[in-house]
Short mmCIF file of C-alpha atoms in Angstrom, two decimals:
data_model
loop_
_atom_site.label_atom_id
_atom_site.label_comp_id
_atom_site.label_asym_id
_atom_site.label_seq_id
_atom_site.Cartn_x
_atom_site.Cartn_y
_atom_site.Cartn_z
CA MET A 1 87.25 86.98 27.60
CA ILE A 2 85.97 90.24 26.06
CA LYS A 3 83.29 90.44 28.75
CA GLU A 4 85.88 90.17 31.52
CA LEU A 5 88.07 92.82 29.90
CA ILE A 6 85.16 95.26 29.73
CA GLN A 7 84.15 94.39 33.30
CA GLY A 8 87.67 95.22 34.51
CA LEU A 9 87.71 98.49 32.60
CA SER A 10 84.33 99.50 34.02
CA ILE A 11 85.46 98.84 37.61
CA THR A 12 88.53 101.07 37.26
CA PHE A 13 86.46 103.73 35.48
CA LYS A 14 83.96 103.82 38.33
CA HIS A 15 86.84 104.49 40.72
CA LEU A 16 87.88 107.46 38.60
CA LEU A 17 84.63 109.27 39.36
CA PRO A 18 84.90 111.78 42.24
CA GLY A 19 84.35 110.63 45.80
CA HIS A 20 86.11 107.27 45.57
CA SER A 21 89.47 108.30 46.93
CA THR A 22 90.34 106.75 50.27
CA THR A 23 93.69 108.48 50.75
CA VAL A 24 94.37 110.10 54.11
CA GLN A 25 96.08 113.47 53.60
CA TYR A 26 98.71 112.46 56.11
CA PRO A 27 100.61 115.39 57.54
CA LYS A 28 97.40 117.46 57.51
CA VAL A 29 95.04 114.72 58.69
CA LYS A 30 96.32 112.16 61.17
CA LEU A 31 95.09 108.62 61.59
CA GLN A 32 93.92 107.51 65.02
CA PRO A 33 95.54 104.11 65.50
CA SER A 34 93.62 101.33 67.23
CA ASP A 35 94.12 100.64 70.95
CA ARG A 36 96.12 97.53 70.07
CA PHE A 37 98.57 99.50 67.91
CA ARG A 38 102.17 99.10 69.06
CA GLY A 39 103.82 102.50 68.73
CA LEU A 40 106.44 104.26 70.84
CA HIS A 41 107.03 102.83 74.36
CA ARG A 42 106.17 104.70 77.52
CA LEU A 43 107.32 104.18 81.10
CA VAL A 44 104.32 104.52 83.39
CA PRO A 45 104.99 106.98 86.22
CA SER A 46 103.89 106.30 89.78
CA HIS A 47 104.25 109.04 92.42
CA ASP A 48 106.56 111.14 90.24
CA ARG A 49 108.92 108.31 89.43
CA ALA A 50 108.92 105.25 87.20
CA LYS A 51 106.72 102.37 88.28
CA CYS A 52 109.48 100.06 87.06
CA VAL A 53 111.20 97.89 89.70
CA ALA A 54 114.23 97.04 87.55
CA CYS A 55 113.52 93.30 87.53
CA TYR A 56 115.33 92.82 84.18
CA LEU A 57 112.47 90.81 82.65
CA CYS A 58 112.02 93.17 79.70
CA PRO A 59 115.67 93.10 78.48
CA THR A 60 115.62 89.32 79.03
CA VAL A 61 112.61 88.68 76.77
CA CYS A 62 113.50 91.35 74.23
CA PRO A 63 114.30 89.48 70.97
CA ALA A 64 116.11 92.50 69.50
CA LYS A 65 118.20 93.12 72.65
CA CYS A 66 117.40 96.82 72.46
CA ILE A 67 116.56 97.49 76.12
CA THR A 68 119.29 98.44 78.56
CA VAL A 69 118.45 98.46 82.30
CA GLU A 70 120.79 99.23 85.15
CA SER A 71 119.33 98.94 88.62
CA ALA A 72 120.11 100.83 91.80
CA GLU A 73 118.61 101.07 95.27
CA ASN A 74 117.00 104.16 96.75
CA GLU A 75 117.21 105.36 100.33
CA LYS A 76 114.34 103.03 101.33
CA GLY A 77 116.16 100.05 99.89
CA GLU A 78 113.81 99.70 96.89
CA LYS A 79 115.17 98.75 93.49
CA TYR A 80 114.68 101.26 90.70
CA PRO A 81 116.11 101.62 87.17
CA ARG A 82 119.03 104.05 87.33
CA VAL A 83 119.33 103.66 83.53
CA TYR A 84 116.46 102.61 81.29
CA GLN A 85 117.16 102.89 77.60
CA ILE A 86 115.45 101.64 74.44
CA ASP A 87 117.28 101.80 71.12
CA LEU A 88 114.41 102.31 68.65
CA LEU A 89 116.65 101.56 65.68
CA ARG A 90 116.88 97.97 66.92
CA CYS A 91 113.39 97.65 68.42
CA ILE A 92 110.94 95.58 66.38
CA PHE A 93 107.89 96.77 68.32
CA CYS A 94 106.88 93.21 69.22
CA GLY A 95 105.46 94.23 72.60
CA TYR A 96 107.13 91.35 74.50
CA CYS A 97 108.51 93.85 77.06
CA VAL A 98 104.95 94.96 77.84
CA GLU A 99 103.80 91.33 78.11
CA ALA A 100 106.67 90.40 80.43
CA CYS A 101 106.46 93.35 82.84
CA PRO A 102 105.05 92.10 86.18
CA VAL A 103 104.08 95.60 87.40
CA GLU A 104 102.73 97.08 84.15
CA ALA A 105 105.43 99.71 84.21
CA ILE A 106 105.93 99.79 80.45
CA GLU A 107 103.26 100.16 77.79
CA MET A 108 103.07 101.00 74.12
CA THR A 109 101.40 104.19 72.92
CA GLY A 110 99.75 105.14 69.62
CA ASN A 111 102.64 107.46 68.77
CA TYR A 112 103.86 106.55 65.27
CA GLU A 113 105.72 109.71 64.21
CA LEU A 114 109.20 108.51 65.06
CA ALA A 115 111.38 110.00 62.30
CA ASN A 116 114.62 111.70 63.33
CA TYR A 117 117.74 113.07 61.71
CA HIS A 118 120.45 111.60 63.93
CA ARG A 119 121.03 108.05 65.17
CA ASP A 120 121.44 109.34 68.74
CA ASP A 121 117.93 110.74 68.65
CA PHE A 122 116.51 107.23 68.37
CA VAL A 123 117.89 106.20 71.73
CA PHE A 124 115.11 106.86 74.23
CA ASP A 125 116.33 107.22 77.81
CA LYS A 126 114.28 106.99 81.00
CA GLN A 127 113.28 110.64 81.04
CA ARG A 128 112.08 110.65 77.43
CA LEU A 129 110.14 107.43 78.01
CA LEU A 130 108.53 108.88 81.12
CA ASN A 131 107.58 112.04 79.25
CA THR A 132 105.92 110.14 76.38
CA LYS A 133 102.19 110.70 76.34
CA MET B 11 97.10 130.49 -5.20
CA GLU B 12 100.02 128.14 -5.11
CA LEU B 13 101.46 125.72 -2.61
CA LEU B 14 104.27 127.31 -0.60
CA SER B 15 107.53 125.60 -1.49
CA LEU B 16 111.27 126.18 -1.29
CA SER B 17 111.37 127.18 -4.99
CA ASN B 18 108.59 129.83 -5.12
CA ALA B 19 109.26 131.69 -1.83
CA PRO B 20 112.36 130.36 -0.08
CA LEU B 21 112.44 132.73 2.94
CA LEU B 22 108.73 132.43 3.60
CA PHE B 23 108.94 128.65 3.25
CA ILE B 24 111.80 128.39 5.74
CA ALA B 25 110.05 130.73 8.21
CA ALA B 26 106.78 128.79 7.96
CA MET B 27 108.66 125.52 8.37
CA MET B 28 110.50 126.75 11.47
CA ILE B 29 107.23 127.92 13.04
CA LYS B 30 105.52 124.59 12.27
CA ILE B 31 108.45 122.61 13.71
CA LEU B 32 108.50 124.75 16.86
CA VAL B 33 104.75 124.42 17.35
CA VAL B 34 104.69 120.65 16.81
CA PHE B 35 107.79 120.10 18.97
CA GLY B 36 106.55 122.49 21.67
CA VAL B 37 103.06 121.03 21.83
CA THR B 38 104.40 117.47 21.86
CA MET B 39 106.86 118.22 24.67
CA GLY B 40 104.14 120.10 26.58
CA ILE B 41 101.84 117.11 26.32
CA VAL B 42 104.73 114.82 27.34
CA ALA B 43 105.40 116.88 30.49
CA TYR B 44 101.80 117.07 31.54
CA ALA B 45 100.95 113.51 30.49
CA THR B 46 103.09 112.39 33.44
CA TRP B 47 100.87 114.48 35.75
CA VAL B 48 97.65 113.30 34.08
CA GLU B 49 98.74 109.68 34.25
CA ARG B 50 99.53 109.90 37.97
CA LYS B 51 96.20 111.59 38.61
CA VAL B 52 94.14 109.18 36.47
CA ILE B 53 95.83 106.05 37.80
CA GLY B 54 95.72 107.48 41.33
CA HIS B 55 91.96 107.94 41.21
CA MET B 56 91.43 104.58 39.53
CA GLN B 57 93.33 102.97 42.41
CA THR B 58 91.31 105.05 44.94
CA ARG B 59 94.22 107.35 45.73
CA LEU B 60 94.61 111.01 44.80
CA GLY B 61 97.89 111.24 42.91
CA PRO B 62 100.02 114.41 43.21
CA THR B 63 98.35 117.17 45.26
CA LEU B 64 101.05 119.11 47.06
CA THR B 65 103.24 120.81 44.40
CA GLY B 66 101.18 123.73 43.17
CA PRO B 67 97.39 123.77 42.85
CA MET B 68 96.20 120.15 42.36
CA GLY B 69 99.86 119.16 42.02
CA LEU B 70 100.12 120.97 38.68
CA LEU B 71 103.74 121.99 39.25
CA GLN B 72 104.77 118.37 39.80
CA PRO B 73 106.25 117.87 36.27
CA ILE B 74 108.39 121.02 36.72
CA ALA B 75 109.53 119.88 40.17
CA ASP B 76 110.36 116.44 38.73
CA GLY B 77 112.32 118.07 35.91
CA ILE B 78 114.38 120.20 38.32
CA LYS B 79 115.00 117.20 40.57
CA LEU B 80 116.14 114.99 37.69
CA PHE B 81 118.50 117.68 36.37
CA PHE B 82 120.29 117.88 39.70
CA LYS B 83 120.48 114.16 40.44
CA GLU B 84 123.84 112.45 40.22
CA ASP B 85 124.45 111.13 36.74
CA ILE B 86 125.90 107.63 37.09
CA ILE B 87 127.63 105.69 34.31
CA PRO B 88 128.64 102.16 35.42
CA THR B 89 132.43 101.65 35.28
CA GLU B 90 132.24 98.63 32.98
CA ALA B 91 129.55 100.08 30.69
CA SER B 92 130.26 100.90 27.04
CA LYS B 93 130.16 104.62 27.54
CA ILE B 94 129.33 106.01 24.09
CA PRO B 95 126.34 103.73 23.35
CA PHE B 96 125.24 104.13 26.98
CA VAL B 97 124.98 107.90 26.52
CA LEU B 98 123.55 107.73 22.99
CA ALA B 99 120.83 105.15 23.72
CA PRO B 100 118.31 107.45 25.49
CA MET B 101 118.56 109.93 22.62
CA MET B 102 118.11 107.14 20.08
CA ILE B 103 114.79 106.31 21.70
CA LEU B 104 113.47 109.86 21.98
CA ILE B 105 114.51 111.25 18.58
CA PRO B 106 112.65 108.74 16.30
CA SER B 107 109.41 109.28 18.21
CA LEU B 108 109.71 113.06 17.90
CA ILE B 109 110.53 113.05 14.18
CA THR B 110 107.58 110.76 13.47
CA MET B 111 105.34 113.72 14.33
CA ALA B 112 106.63 115.45 11.17
CA VAL B 113 104.19 113.65 8.87
CA ILE B 114 101.06 113.91 11.00
CA PRO B 115 98.78 116.65 9.58
CA PHE B 116 97.28 118.84 12.30
CA GLY B 117 94.89 121.07 10.39
CA SER B 118 93.47 122.09 7.01
CA ASP B 119 95.45 124.31 4.60
CA MET B 120 96.16 127.87 5.68
CA GLN B 121 96.15 130.73 3.17
CA PHE B 122 98.79 133.43 3.38
CA THR B 123 99.25 136.49 1.18
CA ALA B 124 102.73 137.97 0.68
CA GLY B 125 104.08 140.17 -2.15
CA GLY B 126 100.74 140.16 -3.98
CA LYS B 127 100.68 136.37 -4.13
CA THR B 128 98.53 134.00 -2.13
CA TYR B 129 100.22 130.86 -0.89
CA ILE B 130 98.76 127.72 0.62
CA ILE B 131 100.56 126.53 3.75
CA PRO B 132 99.69 122.96 4.70
CA LEU B 133 99.43 122.47 8.49
CA GLN B 134 101.84 119.57 8.58
CA ILE B 135 105.62 119.76 8.82
CA THR B 136 106.05 117.79 5.63
CA ASP B 137 103.70 115.78 3.45
CA LEU B 138 105.72 112.77 2.40
CA ASN B 139 104.12 110.66 -0.29
CA ILE B 140 105.38 107.64 1.63
CA GLY B 141 104.03 108.91 4.97
CA ILE B 142 102.95 105.55 6.37
CA LEU B 143 106.19 103.81 5.39
CA TYR B 144 108.12 106.64 7.08
CA ILE B 145 106.09 106.12 10.25
CA LEU B 146 106.68 102.35 10.20
CA ALA B 147 110.41 102.88 9.63
CA MET B 148 110.75 105.48 12.39
CA SER B 149 108.68 103.61 14.95
CA GLY B 150 110.90 100.57 14.36
CA LEU B 151 114.03 102.61 15.13
CA GLY B 152 113.19 103.23 18.79
CA VAL B 153 113.89 99.62 19.64
CA TYR B 154 117.57 100.08 18.67
CA GLY B 155 117.85 102.56 21.51
CA ILE B 156 116.30 100.11 23.99
CA THR B 157 118.46 97.19 22.85
CA LEU B 158 121.57 99.37 22.88
CA ALA B 159 120.74 100.69 26.37
CA GLY B 160 120.30 97.11 27.56
CA TRP B 161 123.53 95.87 26.01
CA SER B 162 125.78 98.81 26.87
CA SER B 163 124.76 98.91 30.57
CA ASN B 164 126.77 95.74 31.25
CA SER B 165 124.03 94.37 33.50
CA LYS B 166 122.11 91.12 33.11
CA TYR B 167 118.77 92.73 33.89
CA SER B 168 119.33 95.42 31.31
CA LEU B 169 120.49 92.91 28.71
CA ILE B 170 117.41 90.72 29.19
CA GLY B 171 115.21 93.83 28.95
CA GLY B 172 116.91 94.84 25.71
CA ILE B 173 116.59 91.37 24.18
CA ARG B 174 112.94 91.20 25.18
CA ALA B 175 112.37 94.53 23.44
CA SER B 176 113.81 93.30 20.15
CA ALA B 177 111.91 89.97 20.29
CA GLN B 178 108.70 91.84 21.07
CA MET B 179 109.30 94.30 18.24
CA ILE B 180 109.60 91.49 15.70
CA SER B 181 106.38 89.88 16.94
CA TYR B 182 104.35 93.07 16.79
CA GLU B 183 105.84 95.12 13.98
CA LEU B 184 104.56 92.60 11.41
CA ALA B 185 100.99 92.66 12.64
CA ALA B 186 101.14 96.46 13.00
CA GLY B 187 102.42 96.89 9.45
CA LEU B 188 99.86 94.46 8.02
CA SER B 189 96.96 96.14 9.80
CA ILE B 190 97.98 99.48 8.26
CA ILE B 191 98.19 97.90 4.79
CA ALA B 192 94.42 97.36 4.90
CA VAL B 193 94.02 101.14 5.34
CA PHE B 194 96.05 102.10 2.33
CA MET B 195 94.38 99.39 0.23
CA LEU B 196 91.20 101.41 0.81
CA SER B 197 92.72 104.87 0.45
CA GLU B 198 95.11 103.93 -2.39
CA THR B 199 97.68 106.40 -1.09
CA LEU B 200 100.53 106.46 1.45
CA SER B 201 100.29 110.20 2.14
CA MET B 202 98.87 110.98 5.56
CA ARG B 203 97.34 114.19 4.22
CA GLU B 204 95.43 112.31 1.52
CA ILE B 205 94.24 109.69 3.99
CA VAL B 206 92.76 112.43 6.23
CA ALA B 207 91.20 114.11 3.17
CA GLN B 208 89.43 110.88 2.27
CA GLN B 209 87.89 110.66 5.76
CA SER B 210 86.89 114.31 5.98
CA GLY B 211 83.22 114.01 5.02
CA SER B 212 81.25 113.02 8.08
CA ILE B 213 82.05 111.00 11.15
CA PHE B 214 80.93 107.88 9.24
CA ASP B 215 83.65 108.37 6.63
CA TRP B 216 86.30 107.55 9.24
CA TYR B 217 88.19 104.36 8.46
CA VAL B 218 87.38 102.94 11.87
CA TRP B 219 83.93 101.97 10.50
CA LYS B 220 85.34 100.42 7.32
CA GLN B 221 88.28 98.74 9.02
CA PRO B 222 87.22 97.96 12.61
CA LEU B 223 89.47 94.89 12.82
CA ALA B 224 92.51 96.79 11.54
CA PHE B 225 91.73 99.53 14.08
CA LEU B 226 91.58 97.03 16.91
CA LEU B 227 94.75 95.24 15.74
CA PHE B 228 96.66 98.50 15.36
CA MET B 229 95.54 99.62 18.80
CA ILE B 230 96.90 96.42 20.38
CA THR B 231 100.09 96.31 18.32
CA GLY B 232 100.62 100.04 18.83
CA THR B 233 100.40 99.59 22.59
CA ALA B 234 102.88 96.73 22.34
CA GLU B 235 105.20 98.72 20.10
CA ILE B 236 105.50 101.61 22.54
CA ASN B 237 106.02 99.12 25.39
CA ARG B 238 103.06 100.31 27.42
CA THR B 239 101.35 98.17 30.04
CA PRO B 240 100.19 95.39 29.65
CA PHE B 241 103.03 94.87 27.14
CA ASP B 242 105.85 96.58 29.06
CA MET B 243 108.04 93.48 29.00
CA PRO B 244 111.37 95.30 28.30
CA GLU B 245 110.95 97.44 31.40
CA ALA B 246 109.02 94.96 33.59
CA GLU B 247 110.00 96.77 36.77
CA SER B 248 108.77 94.02 39.08
CA GLU B 249 110.54 91.00 37.60
CA LEU B 250 113.38 92.69 35.71
CA VAL B 251 114.22 95.51 38.18
CA SER B 252 113.34 98.09 35.49
CA GLY B 253 114.84 96.08 32.61
CA PHE B 254 116.79 98.06 30.03
CA CYS B 255 116.88 101.25 32.15
CA THR B 256 118.06 99.63 35.41
CA GLU B 257 121.47 101.33 35.30
CA TYR B 258 120.25 104.75 34.21
CA SER B 259 119.83 107.76 36.44
CA SER B 260 119.27 111.50 36.26
CA MET B 261 118.34 113.11 32.91
CA LYS B 262 119.22 109.99 30.91
CA TYR B 263 116.55 108.12 32.86
CA ALA B 264 114.16 111.04 32.29
CA LEU B 265 114.78 110.80 28.54
CA PHE B 266 113.45 107.21 28.55
CA PHE B 267 110.25 108.41 30.14
CA MET B 268 109.98 111.42 27.87
CA ALA B 269 110.31 108.93 25.00
CA GLU B 270 107.59 106.73 26.46
CA TYR B 271 105.13 109.61 26.61
CA ALA B 272 106.26 111.04 23.27
CA ASN B 273 105.60 107.57 21.82
CA MET B 274 102.12 107.67 23.32
CA VAL B 275 101.47 110.99 21.57
CA VAL B 276 102.82 109.62 18.30
CA ILE B 277 100.83 106.39 18.35
CA ALA B 278 97.69 108.32 19.35
CA GLY B 279 98.37 110.73 16.48
CA ILE B 280 98.79 107.86 14.01
CA ILE B 281 95.62 106.14 15.15
CA ALA B 282 93.71 109.44 15.00
CA THR B 283 95.02 110.12 11.50
CA LEU B 284 94.57 106.67 10.01
CA PHE B 285 91.31 105.59 11.60
CA LEU B 286 89.57 108.53 13.28
CA GLY B 287 89.63 111.19 10.58
CA GLY B 288 92.75 113.02 11.85
CA TRP B 289 92.16 116.76 12.18
CA SER B 290 88.83 116.63 10.30
CA GLY B 291 85.63 116.56 12.36
CA PRO B 292 83.68 116.58 14.58
CA THR B 293 84.38 120.27 15.44
CA PRO B 294 85.38 122.92 12.83
CA TRP B 295 88.82 123.49 14.47
CA GLY B 296 91.37 121.11 12.97
CA PRO B 297 94.16 121.13 15.61
CA VAL B 298 91.55 120.91 18.39
CA ASN B 299 90.06 117.80 16.79
CA LEU B 300 93.45 116.13 16.49
CA LEU B 301 94.47 117.05 20.04
CA GLY B 302 91.12 115.80 21.37
CA LYS B 303 91.58 112.45 19.65
CA ILE B 304 95.20 112.22 20.88
CA PHE B 305 94.13 112.97 24.46
CA GLY B 306 91.27 110.48 24.17
CA PHE B 307 93.54 107.64 23.10
CA MET B 308 96.19 108.56 25.69
CA PHE B 309 93.51 108.42 28.37
CA PHE B 310 92.52 104.98 27.07
CA LEU B 311 96.15 103.81 27.37
CA MET B 312 96.28 105.07 30.98
CA TRP B 313 92.97 103.39 31.71
CA ILE B 314 94.32 100.09 30.40
CA ARG B 315 97.46 100.51 32.49
CA ALA B 316 95.37 100.96 35.63
CA THR B 317 93.22 97.94 34.84
CA PHE B 318 95.18 95.05 33.38
CA PRO B 319 98.19 93.20 34.75
CA ARG B 320 101.29 92.67 32.63
CA VAL B 321 101.03 89.65 30.31
CA ARG B 322 103.51 86.78 30.56
CA TYR B 323 106.22 86.67 27.91
CA ASP B 324 104.95 83.47 26.26
CA GLN B 325 101.41 84.88 26.21
CA LEU B 326 102.72 87.95 24.46
CA MET B 327 104.52 85.88 21.79
CA LYS B 328 101.48 83.66 21.34
CA LEU B 329 99.20 86.66 20.92
CA GLY B 330 101.56 88.30 18.44
CA TRP B 331 102.29 85.33 16.20
CA LYS B 332 99.22 83.10 16.55
CA VAL B 333 96.39 85.61 16.90
CA LEU B 334 97.25 89.10 15.66
CA LEU B 335 99.34 88.15 12.61
CA PRO B 336 96.78 85.68 11.12
CA LEU B 337 93.96 88.14 11.85
CA ALA B 338 95.83 90.94 10.11
CA LEU B 339 96.49 88.68 7.09
CA ALA B 340 92.83 87.60 6.96
CA ASN B 341 91.80 91.25 7.13
CA ILE B 342 94.00 92.05 4.13
CA VAL B 343 92.49 89.17 2.11
CA VAL B 344 88.93 90.26 2.91
CA THR B 345 89.71 93.93 2.22
CA GLY B 346 91.33 92.95 -1.10
CA LEU B 347 88.27 90.93 -2.11
CA VAL B 348 85.90 93.75 -1.18
CA VAL B 349 87.98 96.35 -3.05
CA VAL B 350 88.15 94.17 -6.19
CA LEU B 351 84.45 93.30 -6.10
CA ALA B 352 83.52 96.96 -5.56
CA GLN B 353 85.37 97.89 -8.74
#
């Protein structure tokens, strides 16, 4: 038992020596998330407008019911989302919307700095989603 | 040359006493404030983090920032709590640990000449001839504060924390007291000053060499008595939601933590005085020696906190009653035999 106690103490003491810290100094140094990371959503633009065809698959599969889509038709008779809204306060970042999209119009970015001061600021409309890099 | 006392130079005695009290209190509170920073740094690095870095250089202003924050936090007293004991409890924990420092000598005698007379001023607030008993009595008082805090909060978590504290105190106070008895069987005095004097020869005169078992037992029981990890059962923040201090906020909460660190200083001071030669040796500067030993033991307590998980309550009881108490008794018997045979 004594041996184990000393072994434990020596491990923690070794960590005390300089150069063992693995902390990332967050606001100053930012982590690069992996490609699979599910951060803020982005609507993919195609010829200056959303690629989305307003098929309603994403709000249908969304388990948190946080996506609102309202479709309309343009002058050529094509469907497009007149309203596309994601309420990030309800979103669980599961990525099902991305999986379900038949035209790859929605994807998830590596953006993880999502803090805001007002509830309204967490509702991302079509323009904000299109502007997300 | 005569010892400065209230009868031979009253004004000088009172002035010297006030200065000694201010120095001891100031240094203790200074250590308490910065021990919180040191602990966060030490444990941070041991857990491969950094600890505080942003407030001031290396996070050095963190204790001051914490103090300001705690002063301005909302002070909550639960509606159904017993208000007077609820307010008094944090003070009842802090005060005994601070007044215990009164009997710990922090340096050799100082000579002072006034009115053609030379006086000796002992560097100790007061040299009680029952120093050790005073320490045992005072260190036992802190638990009243914890139990009272637990009971008066009117919360089940707090109550269980308070009851745990009293049960733990009974299990450890006996072994702590008995391990100290072995020291004063050797020194044949209860005065802390005398005990340091008897260890002041070389480093090998320290009682830690003559009483290694008592040293070890007192270290364990001391850690248990001040409720430090791995014996922090009354607080047990993971299973008891902070135990006895669940309902506390603001400065009252801060007082509990000031008491915890003040207790660390006190127990380190007692161990340094009883087993490690107190202010005497290895350097010629008395207060520096004592502070060095106090810092050393406080670092050891932080190291233990970063390494070992909290023990289970039955393990703690078993250790107290079945291991430490018999060992302390056996140590007394052996010490007694050796002392008698040596005569």
